[in-house]
C-alpha cells in the first residue's frame, strides 16, 4: 500500500528562546488556520503538544535527553545540544512528514523529568517549536518553512521581569542572573539559527522615544527571505522600493509617540531580504484596516482579514503593535504556502500513479 507518503505533512519550524512569545505566536497561527489548538484529550495533563483539526504543535523540549537533574549533574543548560536528542528528533519529524505516527517523549516542565511517551499522528501541518528547530542540518532539511523570533536583550529583559517578577515572584537580581547565565549558550546554539530562517521577527526598543529602554513601545521588523518557494514577501506601496511612512493623521489616530513604518530591500546574513518595519503602537485596533489597505501580498482571503484576526485576539500580548501584526501576517503566509504545496502535490500525484 502507499499509506505512508500520501499524507503530505507540511513542517514548519519556529525557533526562539523561552519566554519570547512562542505560545502567543502559536495561538495566532492556529487561529488563522481555523480552529484553536488544544492539548491532546485524555492524555498526560503535562503534555506540551497542541492539536487542532489541521495542525499539531510539538514542543522540542520533549527531545531533552537530559532531565533537570541530569543537566544539573553534568553542568549543561537546556540550550546545550548535549542536553537534546537530535537523532530522535530527526527520526520522528521525518516519520511524521512521511505520514507515520510516532511515540514522542514528553518533557514534564513541572517535575523536570521525562514522562512516558504520547502517540502523535501525522497532521496536515506540523509545527515544531522550541530552542533548536533549525540546529540540526537533517531536521532543518525537513522544514518547509522556518521562523525565528529574535527578541533583543532589552525587550527580553522587560518581558521576563513582567512575567517572572509579577507572576512568579522572582527578584530582579535573580532574573538578571538567569538571563546572564543563559547568554553564552544562547549566543552559541540558539541565536545562529536565525541565518537559516525564511522569516525573522525582530523585536527592538522604539526609536521614537530617545533613550527608551522600557520595552513598552516596540520597533518590530519582519525580515522576509527572497526567492523562497511558495513564499512571496509582503510589501508596502511598491515592491522592491524603499518607503518610510507615517500613517498617523486624519485616517489613523495616534497618540505619543506615534507610528512609523518602513519598507525596503536589505541583506541579511548575505541573503537578499525584504524588511517591513513598524515602530510604535495602535491606539484603535479597528483603524488597522487603513494600514492593511496599504500593504500588498498579504495572502488574505478577503479584504480586512488581518484586521479581523487582530481584533479577534485583541487580548493577546502584542496586539497593539508590530509583534501581533507581523505574527498574524506570517500566519497568513504559512496558510498560503500550505495551500500551494497541497495544490502542487495534487497536480503531480496522478502523474506518479501512471508511472508506477
Ligand atoms: P514562550 O511560549 O516563548 O515561553 P509566551 O508566548 O508564553 O512565550 O510569552 C511569555 C511572556 O512574554 C508573556 O506572558 C508576556 O508577558 C510576554 N510577551 C510575549 N509576547 C509578547 C508581546 N508580543 N508583547 C508583549 N509581551 C509579550
Ligand atoms: C525548558 C526550557 C528552557 C529552560 C528549561 C529549564 O527546557 O525550554 O528554556 O531553561 O526548561 O531548565 P532547568 O534546567 O532550569 O530546569
GROMACS .gro file of N, CA, C and O in nm, residues 150 191-196 200 202 225 267-273:
model
   68
  150UNK      N    1   1.326   3.691   1.708
  150UNK     CA    2   1.451   3.750   1.756
  150UNK      C    3   1.419   3.866   1.851
  150UNK      O    4   1.395   3.977   1.806
  191UNK      N    5   2.086   3.158   1.889
  191UNK     CA    6   2.090   3.276   1.801
  191UNK      C    7   2.136   3.247   1.657
  191UNK      O    8   2.078   3.299   1.562
  192UNK      N    9   2.242   3.164   1.638
  192UNK     CA   10   2.289   3.141   1.499
  192UNK      C   11   2.184   3.079   1.406
  192UNK      O   12   2.200   3.086   1.284
  193UNK      N   13   2.079   3.021   1.462
  193UNK     CA   14   1.977   2.959   1.376
  193UNK      C   15   1.905   3.060   1.289
  193UNK      O   16   1.844   3.025   1.189
  194UNK      N   17   1.909   3.188   1.328
  194UNK     CA   18   1.830   3.287   1.252
  194UNK      C   19   1.879   3.303   1.109
  194UNK      O   20   1.803   3.343   1.022
  195UNK      N   21   2.005   3.268   1.084
  195UNK     CA   22   2.056   3.277   0.946
  195UNK      C   23   1.983   3.182   0.851
  195UNK      O   24   1.983   3.202   0.730
  196UNK      N   25   1.923   3.076   0.904
  196UNK     CA   26   1.852   2.979   0.820
  196UNK      C   27   1.704   3.010   0.804
  196UNK      O   28   1.635   2.944   0.726
  200UNK      N   29   1.214   3.625   0.984
  200UNK     CA   30   1.261   3.658   1.118
  200UNK      C   31   1.176   3.775   1.168
  200UNK      O   32   1.153   3.870   1.094
  202UNK      N   33   1.205   4.054   1.434
  202UNK     CA   34   1.296   4.118   1.529
  202UNK      C   35   1.218   4.215   1.617
  202UNK      O   36   1.143   4.297   1.564
  225UNK      N   37   1.286   3.644   0.358
  225UNK     CA   38   1.383   3.599   0.259
  225UNK      C   39   1.321   3.603   0.120
  225UNK      O   40   1.206   3.564   0.101
  267UNK      N   41   2.013   4.322   0.302
  267UNK     CA   42   2.073   4.190   0.300
  267UNK      C   43   2.087   4.143   0.445
  267UNK      O   44   2.107   4.222   0.537
  268UNK      N   45   2.068   4.013   0.463
  268UNK     CA   46   2.065   3.954   0.597
  268UNK      C   47   2.144   3.823   0.590
  268UNK      O   48   2.106   3.732   0.517
  269UNK      N   49   2.255   3.817   0.662
  269UNK     CA   50   2.345   3.701   0.653
  269UNK      C   51   2.371   3.665   0.507
  269UNK      O   52   2.358   3.550   0.466
  270UNK      N   53   2.402   3.767   0.428
  270UNK     CA   54   2.431   3.755   0.284
  270UNK      C   55   2.315   3.698   0.201
  270UNK      O   56   2.335   3.658   0.086
  271UNK      N   57   2.195   3.695   0.260
  271UNK     CA   58   2.076   3.665   0.180
  271UNK      C   59   2.004   3.793   0.144
  271UNK      O   60   2.002   3.887   0.222
  272UNK      N   61   1.941   3.794   0.027
  272UNK     CA   62   1.859   3.908  -0.011
  272UNK      C   63   1.725   3.896   0.063
  272UNK      O   64   1.661   3.790   0.059
  273UNK      N   65   1.686   4.002   0.131
  273UNK     CA   66   1.559   4.000   0.205
  273UNK      C   67   1.481   4.128   0.180
  273UNK      O   68   1.536   4.229   0.134
   0.00000   0.00000   0.00000
